[in-house]
Amino acid sequence: MSKNGPLALLFNALVISFMLAPLLIVCVVAFTPENTLTIPSTQLSLRWFKAVFAHPDFVTSFWNSLWLALSSATLATLIAVPSGLAITRYSFAGRDALNALFLSPLIIPHLVLGVALLRLFSLIGATGSFFWLVLAHVVVITPYVLRLVVAASSGADRSCEQAALSLGAGDLTVFRRVTLPMILPGVTGGWLLAFINSFDEVTMSIFVTAPATVTLPVRMYMYATESIDPLMAAASALMVAFTAAVMLLLDRLYGLDKILVGGK
């Protein structure tokens, strides 16, 4: 902050205000007692928050999103940890290609991924399955876990592992007692970041969800195409609050600076 002049600070404040203003307005509108999207002027009401929890489709979609995010984030972590260790610690043919393959979903638009996965699932007859929906999310969120695991593994001191091996510990014991604790902040941060992205994913999910596996973001999109009322604002406010809580937990456990800007 001390390195920036008043104009730079003012510009940054304006940019942040421009980005946060829509979210703040939606959160304020969620407390309106009226039947239309209006900012409450006389009193605040929890009417529309109660309506969200009383809406069976929204409740079911929330649990779908929660279980989907938990499953896909865990599976992505199980894939990213050995892959990240192999990429950072071993030299083998195709290492760079493997790394590029894992990170490629970051640069491919989710719309394209959604259409491609829909076509693939149609060919193999996997449409409508929660398992294949989990795999689709794993493809999208694995790069986030891999990035943090690679960063944590690159900065780990391997002398501790070598000392454990020299004292007779097996490879599995070294990984469980030495390696994993050293890279645990990266693994935990990657899992939480993957969880957030899976829970909030909507563009790709629209193409691969079935009526029984509709996620909360997709349900909100479907509801918004039919009716726009304060119920959508309340659901959006709950989504913002949930995501903010997970991001706060992520910051406490690992630090957002390390994730977003590579801080140490």
PDB file of C-alpha atoms in Angstrom:
ATOM      1  CA  MET A   1       0.000   0.000   0.000  1.00  0.00           C
ATOM      2  CA  SER A   2       2.842   2.400   0.864  1.00  0.00           C
ATOM      3  CA  LYS A   3       4.391   1.913  -2.592  1.00  0.00           C
ATOM      4  CA  ASN A   4       1.264   3.155  -4.371  1.00  0.00           C
ATOM      5  CA  GLY A   5       0.377   6.797  -4.814  1.00  0.00           C
ATOM      6  CA  PRO A   6      -3.054   8.295  -4.136  1.00  0.00           C
ATOM      7  CA  LEU A   7      -4.126   7.967  -7.764  1.00  0.00           C
ATOM      8  CA  ALA A   8      -3.152   4.306  -7.876  1.00  0.00           C
ATOM      9  CA  LEU A   9      -5.023   3.602  -4.657  1.00  0.00           C
ATOM     10  CA  LEU A  10      -8.074   5.470  -5.957  1.00  0.00           C
ATOM     11  CA  PHE A  11      -7.994   3.528  -9.209  1.00  0.00           C
ATOM     12  CA  ASN A  12      -7.708   0.207  -7.353  1.00  0.00           C
ATOM     13  CA  ALA A  13     -10.599   1.197  -5.087  1.00  0.00           C
ATOM     14  CA  LEU A  14     -12.766   2.059  -8.079  1.00  0.00           C
ATOM     15  CA  VAL A  15     -11.974  -1.247  -9.789  1.00  0.00           C
ATOM     16  CA  ILE A  16     -12.780  -3.236  -6.650  1.00  0.00           C
ATOM     17  CA  SER A  17     -15.992  -1.253  -6.129  1.00  0.00           C
ATOM     18  CA  PHE A  18     -17.002  -1.876  -9.746  1.00  0.00           C
ATOM     19  CA  MET A  19     -16.454  -5.618  -9.296  1.00  0.00           C
ATOM     20  CA  LEU A  20     -18.187  -5.914  -5.916  1.00  0.00           C
ATOM     21  CA  ALA A  21     -21.126  -3.574  -6.559  1.00  0.00           C
ATOM     22  CA  PRO A  22     -23.302  -6.170  -8.377  1.00  0.00           C
ATOM     23  CA  LEU A  23     -22.721  -8.734  -5.616  1.00  0.00           C
ATOM     24  CA  LEU A  24     -23.558  -6.237  -2.896  1.00  0.00           C
ATOM     25  CA  ILE A  25     -26.723  -5.125  -4.679  1.00  0.00           C
ATOM     26  CA  VAL A  26     -27.870  -8.733  -5.106  1.00  0.00           C
ATOM     27  CA  CYS A  27     -27.225  -9.443  -1.418  1.00  0.00           C
ATOM     28  CA  VAL A  28     -29.178  -6.340  -0.394  1.00  0.00           C
ATOM     29  CA  VAL A  29     -32.093  -7.143  -2.702  1.00  0.00           C
ATOM     30  CA  ALA A  30     -32.283 -10.622  -1.130  1.00  0.00           C
ATOM     31  CA  PHE A  31     -33.603  -9.001   2.075  1.00  0.00           C
ATOM     32  CA  THR A  32     -36.532  -7.258   0.398  1.00  0.00           C
ATOM     33  CA  PRO A  33     -40.061  -8.073   1.633  1.00  0.00           C
ATOM     34  CA  GLU A  34     -41.557  -7.200  -1.780  1.00  0.00           C
ATOM     35  CA  ASN A  35     -42.507  -9.562  -4.599  1.00  0.00           C
ATOM     36  CA  THR A  36     -40.205  -7.862  -7.096  1.00  0.00           C
ATOM     37  CA  LEU A  37     -36.487  -7.194  -7.336  1.00  0.00           C
ATOM     38  CA  THR A  38     -36.324  -4.007  -5.284  1.00  0.00           C
ATOM     39  CA  ILE A  39     -33.897  -2.636  -2.741  1.00  0.00           C
ATOM     40  CA  PRO A  40     -35.593  -2.654   0.683  1.00  0.00           C
ATOM     41  CA  SER A  41     -36.287   0.890   1.847  1.00  0.00           C
ATOM     42  CA  THR A  42     -38.421   0.466   4.969  1.00  0.00           C
ATOM     43  CA  GLN A  43     -37.674  -2.920   6.472  1.00  0.00           C
ATOM     44  CA  LEU A  44     -35.590  -6.053   5.977  1.00  0.00           C
ATOM     45  CA  SER A  45     -37.079  -9.505   5.595  1.00  0.00           C
ATOM     46  CA  LEU A  46     -35.833 -13.101   5.540  1.00  0.00           C
ATOM     47  CA  ARG A  47     -38.869 -14.106   3.519  1.00  0.00           C
ATOM     48  CA  TRP A  48     -37.003 -15.114   0.394  1.00  0.00           C
ATOM     49  CA  PHE A  49     -34.272 -16.966   2.276  1.00  0.00           C
ATOM     50  CA  LYS A  50     -36.993 -19.078   3.878  1.00  0.00           C
ATOM     51  CA  ALA A  51     -38.489 -19.574   0.413  1.00  0.00           C
ATOM     52  CA  VAL A  52     -35.175 -20.969  -0.858  1.00  0.00           C
ATOM     53  CA  PHE A  53     -35.025 -23.591   1.893  1.00  0.00           C
ATOM     54  CA  ALA A  54     -38.705 -24.379   1.379  1.00  0.00           C
ATOM     55  CA  HIS A  55     -38.182 -24.959  -2.359  1.00  0.00           C
ATOM     56  CA  PRO A  56     -37.532 -28.720  -2.757  1.00  0.00           C
ATOM     57  CA  ASP A  57     -35.746 -28.374  -6.101  1.00  0.00           C
ATOM     58  CA  PHE A  58     -33.225 -25.903  -4.684  1.00  0.00           C
ATOM     59  CA  VAL A  59     -32.583 -28.037  -1.604  1.00  0.00           C
ATOM     60  CA  THR A  60     -32.057 -31.165  -3.702  1.00  0.00           C
ATOM     61  CA  SER A  61     -29.779 -29.297  -6.098  1.00  0.00           C
ATOM     62  CA  PHE A  62     -27.743 -27.950  -3.182  1.00  0.00           C
ATOM     63  CA  TRP A  63     -27.073 -31.453  -1.906  1.00  0.00           C
ATOM     64  CA  ASN A  64     -26.228 -32.573  -5.436  1.00  0.00           C
ATOM     65  CA  SER A  65     -23.693 -29.751  -5.709  1.00  0.00           C
ATOM     66  CA  LEU A  66     -22.255 -30.468  -2.269  1.00  0.00           C
ATOM     67  CA  TRP A  67     -21.747 -34.187  -2.849  1.00  0.00           C
ATOM     68  CA  LEU A  68     -20.470 -33.506  -6.359  1.00  0.00           C
ATOM     69  CA  ALA A  69     -17.916 -30.975  -5.111  1.00  0.00           C
ATOM     70  CA  LEU A  70     -16.766 -33.252  -2.278  1.00  0.00           C
ATOM     71  CA  SER A  71     -16.400 -36.273  -4.559  1.00  0.00           C
ATOM     72  CA  SER A  72     -14.749 -34.523  -7.485  1.00  0.00           C
ATOM     73  CA  ALA A  73     -12.344 -32.489  -5.310  1.00  0.00           C
ATOM     74  CA  THR A  74     -11.260 -35.623  -3.440  1.00  0.00           C
ATOM     75  CA  LEU A  75     -10.776 -37.641  -6.629  1.00  0.00           C
ATOM     76  CA  ALA A  76      -8.903 -34.750  -8.273  1.00  0.00           C
ATOM     77  CA  THR A  77      -6.594 -34.573  -5.246  1.00  0.00           C
ATOM     78  CA  LEU A  78      -5.909 -38.318  -5.403  1.00  0.00           C
ATOM     79  CA  ILE A  79      -4.896 -37.853  -9.038  1.00  0.00           C
ATOM     80  CA  ALA A  80      -2.948 -34.616  -8.596  1.00  0.00           C
ATOM     81  CA  VAL A  81      -0.744 -35.661  -5.661  1.00  0.00           C
ATOM     82  CA  PRO A  82       1.115 -38.564  -7.340  1.00  0.00           C
ATOM     83  CA  SER A  83       1.095 -36.724 -10.663  1.00  0.00           C
ATOM     84  CA  GLY A  84       2.569 -33.581  -9.109  1.00  0.00           C
ATOM     85  CA  LEU A  85       5.275 -35.548  -7.304  1.00  0.00           C
ATOM     86  CA  ALA A  86       6.172 -37.395 -10.493  1.00  0.00           C
ATOM     87  CA  ILE A  87       6.342 -34.195 -12.544  1.00  0.00           C
ATOM     88  CA  THR A  88       8.524 -32.308 -10.064  1.00  0.00           C
ATOM     89  CA  ARG A  89      10.855 -35.069  -8.873  1.00  0.00           C
ATOM     90  CA  TYR A  90      11.438 -37.377 -11.825  1.00  0.00           C
ATOM     91  CA  SER A  91      12.733 -36.912 -15.339  1.00  0.00           C
ATOM     92  CA  PHE A  92      11.034 -39.118 -17.897  1.00  0.00           C
ATOM     93  CA  ALA A  93       9.967 -38.983 -21.517  1.00  0.00           C
ATOM     94  CA  GLY A  94       6.761 -37.017 -21.963  1.00  0.00           C
ATOM     95  CA  ARG A  95       6.898 -35.236 -18.610  1.00  0.00           C
ATOM     96  CA  ASP A  96       6.237 -31.815 -20.119  1.00  0.00           C
ATOM     97  CA  ALA A  97       3.471 -33.228 -22.295  1.00  0.00           C
ATOM     98  CA  LEU A  98       1.862 -34.839 -19.248  1.00  0.00           C
ATOM     99  CA  ASN A  99       2.015 -31.571 -17.338  1.00  0.00           C
ATOM    100  CA  ALA A 100       0.494 -29.692 -20.290  1.00  0.00           C
ATOM    101  CA  LEU A 101      -2.269 -32.299 -20.573  1.00  0.00           C
ATOM    102  CA  PHE A 102      -3.254 -31.911 -16.927  1.00  0.00           C
ATOM    103  CA  LEU A 103      -3.239 -28.113 -17.136  1.00  0.00           C
ATOM    104  CA  SER A 104      -4.973 -27.836 -20.516  1.00  0.00           C
ATOM    105  CA  PRO A 105      -8.516 -27.477 -19.036  1.00  0.00           C
ATOM    106  CA  LEU A 106      -7.405 -24.085 -17.706  1.00  0.00           C
ATOM    107  CA  ILE A 107      -7.147 -22.671 -21.237  1.00  0.00           C
ATOM    108  CA  ILE A 108     -10.027 -24.551 -22.893  1.00  0.00           C
ATOM    109  CA  PRO A 109     -13.380 -22.736 -22.563  1.00  0.00           C
ATOM    110  CA  HIS A 110     -15.812 -24.660 -20.380  1.00  0.00           C
ATOM    111  CA  LEU A 111     -18.419 -24.304 -23.106  1.00  0.00           C
ATOM    112  CA  VAL A 112     -16.196 -26.327 -25.431  1.00  0.00           C
ATOM    113  CA  LEU A 113     -15.520 -28.886 -22.696  1.00  0.00           C
ATOM    114  CA  GLY A 114     -19.229 -29.202 -22.010  1.00  0.00           C
ATOM    115  CA  VAL A 115     -20.096 -29.882 -25.655  1.00  0.00           C
ATOM    116  CA  ALA A 116     -17.209 -32.342 -26.010  1.00  0.00           C
ATOM    117  CA  LEU A 117     -18.126 -34.244 -22.834  1.00  0.00           C
ATOM    118  CA  LEU A 118     -21.782 -34.327 -23.829  1.00  0.00           C
ATOM    119  CA  ARG A 119     -20.844 -35.894 -27.143  1.00  0.00           C
ATOM    120  CA  LEU A 120     -18.519 -38.384 -25.432  1.00  0.00           C
ATOM    121  CA  PHE A 121     -21.104 -39.408 -22.844  1.00  0.00           C
ATOM    122  CA  SER A 122     -23.728 -39.810 -25.548  1.00  0.00           C
ATOM    123  CA  LEU A 123     -21.459 -42.141 -27.527  1.00  0.00           C
ATOM    124  CA  ILE A 124     -20.697 -44.384 -24.544  1.00  0.00           C
ATOM    125  CA  GLY A 125     -24.221 -44.222 -23.091  1.00  0.00           C
ATOM    126  CA  ALA A 126     -23.150 -42.511 -19.867  1.00  0.00           C
ATOM    127  CA  THR A 127     -25.622 -39.639 -19.838  1.00  0.00           C
ATOM    128  CA  GLY A 128     -27.592 -39.119 -16.637  1.00  0.00           C
ATOM    129  CA  SER A 129     -25.052 -40.808 -14.357  1.00  0.00           C
ATOM    130  CA  PHE A 130     -23.753 -38.999 -11.270  1.00  0.00           C
ATOM    131  CA  PHE A 131     -20.474 -40.917 -11.577  1.00  0.00           C
ATOM    132  CA  TRP A 132     -19.770 -39.509 -15.041  1.00  0.00           C
ATOM    133  CA  LEU A 133     -20.733 -36.041 -13.837  1.00  0.00           C
ATOM    134  CA  VAL A 134     -18.079 -36.386 -11.133  1.00  0.00           C
ATOM    135  CA  LEU A 135     -15.503 -37.398 -13.740  1.00  0.00           C
ATOM    136  CA  ALA A 136     -16.439 -34.386 -15.869  1.00  0.00           C
ATOM    137  CA  HIS A 137     -15.815 -32.072 -12.920  1.00  0.00           C
ATOM    138  CA  VAL A 138     -12.548 -33.852 -12.141  1.00  0.00           C
ATOM    139  CA  VAL A 139     -11.300 -32.938 -15.614  1.00  0.00           C
ATOM    140  CA  VAL A 140     -12.030 -29.264 -14.946  1.00  0.00           C
ATOM    141  CA  ILE A 141     -10.720 -28.927 -11.383  1.00  0.00           C
ATOM    142  CA  THR A 142      -7.659 -31.202 -11.363  1.00  0.00           C
ATOM    143  CA  PRO A 143      -5.365 -28.411 -12.708  1.00  0.00           C
ATOM    144  CA  TYR A 144      -6.070 -26.284  -9.632  1.00  0.00           C
ATOM    145  CA  VAL A 145      -4.937 -29.039  -7.281  1.00  0.00           C
ATOM    146  CA  LEU A 146      -1.986 -29.975  -9.454  1.00  0.00           C
ATOM    147  CA  ARG A 147      -0.711 -26.413  -9.543  1.00  0.00           C
ATOM    148  CA  LEU A 148      -0.541 -26.163  -5.752  1.00  0.00           C
ATOM    149  CA  VAL A 149       0.863 -29.661  -5.307  1.00  0.00           C
ATOM    150  CA  VAL A 150       3.634 -28.916  -7.810  1.00  0.00           C
ATOM    151  CA  ALA A 151       4.438 -25.640  -6.031  1.00  0.00           C
ATOM    152  CA  ALA A 152       4.520 -27.315  -2.612  1.00  0.00           C
ATOM    153  CA  SER A 153       6.570 -30.261  -3.871  1.00  0.00           C
ATOM    154  CA  SER A 154       9.120 -28.008  -5.614  1.00  0.00           C
ATOM    155  CA  GLY A 155       9.739 -26.097  -2.386  1.00  0.00           C
ATOM    156  CA  ALA A 156       9.985 -29.149  -0.102  1.00  0.00           C
ATOM    157  CA  ASP A 157      13.355 -30.136   1.372  1.00  0.00           C
ATOM    158  CA  ARG A 158      14.160 -33.602   0.075  1.00  0.00           C
ATOM    159  CA  SER A 159      16.970 -34.123   2.597  1.00  0.00           C
ATOM    160  CA  CYS A 160      14.338 -35.102   5.171  1.00  0.00           C
ATOM    161  CA  GLU A 161      13.096 -37.855   2.879  1.00  0.00           C
ATOM    162  CA  GLN A 162      16.638 -39.050   2.186  1.00  0.00           C
ATOM    163  CA  ALA A 163      17.351 -39.147   5.908  1.00  0.00           C
ATOM    164  CA  ALA A 164      14.241 -41.246   6.524  1.00  0.00           C
ATOM    165  CA  LEU A 165      15.233 -43.657   3.736  1.00  0.00           C
ATOM    166  CA  SER A 166      18.753 -43.976   5.116  1.00  0.00           C
ATOM    167  CA  LEU A 167      17.287 -44.934   8.514  1.00  0.00           C
ATOM    168  CA  GLY A 168      15.379 -47.827   6.986  1.00  0.00           C
ATOM    169  CA  ALA A 169      11.933 -46.365   6.356  1.00  0.00           C
ATOM    170  CA  GLY A 170      10.037 -47.729   3.380  1.00  0.00           C
ATOM    171  CA  ASP A 171       8.775 -45.607   0.507  1.00  0.00           C
ATOM    172  CA  LEU A 172       5.186 -45.683   1.765  1.00  0.00           C
ATOM    173  CA  THR A 173       6.273 -44.717   5.277  1.00  0.00           C
ATOM    174  CA  VAL A 174       8.402 -41.857   3.952  1.00  0.00           C
ATOM    175  CA  PHE A 175       5.484 -40.554   1.945  1.00  0.00           C
ATOM    176  CA  ARG A 176       3.018 -40.849   4.833  1.00  0.00           C
ATOM    177  CA  ARG A 177       5.274 -39.534   7.614  1.00  0.00           C
ATOM    178  CA  VAL A 178       7.565 -37.097   5.780  1.00  0.00           C
ATOM    179  CA  THR A 179       6.512 -36.120   2.245  1.00  0.00           C
ATOM    180  CA  LEU A 180       2.792 -35.686   2.805  1.00  0.00           C
ATOM    181  CA  PRO A 181       3.156 -33.476   5.917  1.00  0.00           C
ATOM    182  CA  MET A 182       5.574 -31.216   4.000  1.00  0.00           C
ATOM    183  CA  ILE A 183       3.227 -30.722   1.048  1.00  0.00           C
ATOM    184  CA  LEU A 184       0.011 -30.841   3.094  1.00  0.00           C
ATOM    185  CA  PRO A 185      -0.664 -27.068   2.866  1.00  0.00           C
ATOM    186  CA  GLY A 186      -0.581 -27.307  -0.929  1.00  0.00           C
ATOM    187  CA  VAL A 187      -2.752 -30.423  -0.953  1.00  0.00           C
ATOM    188  CA  THR A 188      -5.295 -28.884   1.419  1.00  0.00           C
ATOM    189  CA  GLY A 189      -5.368 -25.580  -0.433  1.00  0.00           C
ATOM    190  CA  GLY A 190      -5.714 -27.351  -3.758  1.00  0.00           C
ATOM    191  CA  TRP A 191      -8.587 -29.465  -2.472  1.00  0.00           C
ATOM    192  CA  LEU A 192     -10.466 -26.419  -1.191  1.00  0.00           C
ATOM    193  CA  LEU A 193      -9.875 -24.489  -4.406  1.00  0.00           C
ATOM    194  CA  ALA A 194     -11.090 -27.476  -6.432  1.00  0.00           C
ATOM    195  CA  PHE A 195     -14.133 -27.763  -4.170  1.00  0.00           C
ATOM    196  CA  ILE A 196     -15.066 -24.118  -4.769  1.00  0.00           C
ATOM    197  CA  ASN A 197     -14.679 -24.383  -8.538  1.00  0.00           C
ATOM    198  CA  SER A 198     -16.706 -27.586  -8.683  1.00  0.00           C
ATOM    199  CA  PHE A 199     -19.475 -26.182  -6.490  1.00  0.00           C
ATOM    200  CA  ASP A 200     -19.755 -22.996  -8.573  1.00  0.00           C
ATOM    201  CA  GLU A 201     -19.343 -24.623 -12.012  1.00  0.00           C
ATOM    202  CA  VAL A 202     -22.283 -23.922 -14.301  1.00  0.00           C
ATOM    203  CA  THR A 203     -21.178 -23.577 -17.945  1.00  0.00           C
ATOM    204  CA  MET A 204     -19.917 -27.119 -18.395  1.00  0.00           C
ATOM    205  CA  SER A 205     -22.449 -28.640 -15.984  1.00  0.00           C
ATOM    206  CA  ILE A 206     -25.397 -27.458 -18.092  1.00  0.00           C
ATOM    207  CA  PHE A 207     -24.407 -29.922 -20.819  1.00  0.00           C
ATOM    208  CA  VAL A 208     -23.709 -32.997 -18.669  1.00  0.00           C
ATOM    209  CA  THR A 209     -26.330 -32.871 -15.901  1.00  0.00           C
ATOM    210  CA  ALA A 210     -29.528 -34.913 -15.967  1.00  0.00           C
ATOM    211  CA  PRO A 211     -32.866 -34.140 -14.271  1.00  0.00           C
ATOM    212  CA  ALA A 212     -31.801 -36.229 -11.248  1.00  0.00           C
ATOM    213  CA  THR A 213     -28.329 -34.663 -10.972  1.00  0.00           C
ATOM    214  CA  VAL A 214     -29.037 -30.963 -11.516  1.00  0.00           C
ATOM    215  CA  THR A 215     -26.602 -28.868  -9.484  1.00  0.00           C
ATOM    216  CA  LEU A 216     -27.484 -25.671  -7.655  1.00  0.00           C
ATOM    217  CA  PRO A 217     -25.870 -23.269 -10.184  1.00  0.00           C
ATOM    218  CA  VAL A 218     -27.653 -25.050 -13.033  1.00  0.00           C
ATOM    219  CA  ARG A 219     -30.931 -24.977 -11.099  1.00  0.00           C
ATOM    220  CA  MET A 220     -30.519 -21.227 -10.569  1.00  0.00           C
ATOM    221  CA  TYR A 221     -29.849 -20.736 -14.270  1.00  0.00           C
ATOM    222  CA  MET A 222     -32.950 -22.740 -15.184  1.00  0.00           C
ATOM    223  CA  TYR A 223     -35.074 -20.811 -12.696  1.00  0.00           C
ATOM    224  CA  ALA A 224     -33.775 -17.475 -14.002  1.00  0.00           C
ATOM    225  CA  THR A 225     -34.873 -18.345 -17.540  1.00  0.00           C
ATOM    226  CA  GLU A 226     -38.449 -18.820 -16.320  1.00  0.00           C
ATOM    227  CA  SER A 227     -38.889 -16.238 -13.566  1.00  0.00           C
ATOM    228  CA  ILE A 228     -36.840 -13.470 -12.001  1.00  0.00           C
ATOM    229  CA  ASP A 229     -37.898 -12.644  -8.461  1.00  0.00           C
ATOM    230  CA  PRO A 230     -36.152 -12.101  -5.102  1.00  0.00           C
ATOM    231  CA  LEU A 231     -35.863 -15.855  -4.678  1.00  0.00           C
ATOM    232  CA  MET A 232     -32.979 -15.775  -7.147  1.00  0.00           C
ATOM    233  CA  ALA A 233     -31.341 -12.954  -5.205  1.00  0.00           C
ATOM    234  CA  ALA A 234     -31.624 -14.925  -1.962  1.00  0.00           C
ATOM    235  CA  ALA A 235     -30.176 -18.060  -3.565  1.00  0.00           C
ATOM    236  CA  SER A 236     -27.342 -15.986  -5.049  1.00  0.00           C
ATOM    237  CA  ALA A 237     -26.622 -14.384  -1.676  1.00  0.00           C
ATOM    238  CA  LEU A 238     -26.400 -17.819  -0.077  1.00  0.00           C
ATOM    239  CA  MET A 239     -24.011 -18.934  -2.815  1.00  0.00           C
ATOM    240  CA  VAL A 240     -21.842 -15.855  -2.258  1.00  0.00           C
ATOM    241  CA  ALA A 241     -21.818 -16.432   1.503  1.00  0.00           C
ATOM    242  CA  PHE A 242     -20.930 -20.115   1.102  1.00  0.00           C
ATOM    243  CA  THR A 243     -18.121 -19.394  -1.359  1.00  0.00           C
ATOM    244  CA  ALA A 244     -16.770 -16.571   0.815  1.00  0.00           C
ATOM    245  CA  ALA A 245     -16.696 -18.881   3.837  1.00  0.00           C
ATOM    246  CA  VAL A 246     -14.733 -21.520   1.938  1.00  0.00           C
ATOM    247  CA  MET A 247     -12.346 -18.874   0.565  1.00  0.00           C
ATOM    248  CA  LEU A 248     -11.778 -17.567   4.099  1.00  0.00           C
ATOM    249  CA  LEU A 249     -10.980 -21.089   5.234  1.00  0.00           C
ATOM    250  CA  LEU A 250      -8.621 -21.465   2.263  1.00  0.00           C
ATOM    251  CA  ASP A 251      -6.857 -18.230   3.199  1.00  0.00           C
ATOM    252  CA  ARG A 252      -6.444 -19.376   6.792  1.00  0.00           C
ATOM    253  CA  LEU A 253      -5.050 -22.762   5.840  1.00  0.00           C
ATOM    254  CA  TYR A 254      -2.799 -21.848   2.920  1.00  0.00           C
ATOM    255  CA  GLY A 255      -3.005 -18.170   1.994  1.00  0.00           C
ATOM    256  CA  LEU A 256      -4.677 -16.719  -1.063  1.00  0.00           C
ATOM    257  CA  ASP A 257      -1.484 -14.855  -1.971  1.00  0.00           C
ATOM    258  CA  LYS A 258       0.304 -18.174  -2.504  1.00  0.00           C
ATOM    259  CA  ILE A 259      -2.510 -19.460  -4.707  1.00  0.00           C
ATOM    260  CA  LEU A 260      -3.220 -16.374  -6.814  1.00  0.00           C
ATOM    261  CA  VAL A 261       0.175 -14.670  -7.085  1.00  0.00           C
ATOM    262  CA  GLY A 262       2.622 -17.346  -6.033  1.00  0.00           C
ATOM    263  CA  GLY A 263       3.648 -15.699  -2.768  1.00  0.00           C
ATOM    264  CA  LYS A 264       5.824 -17.471  -0.214  1.00  0.00           C
TER     265      LYS A 264
END
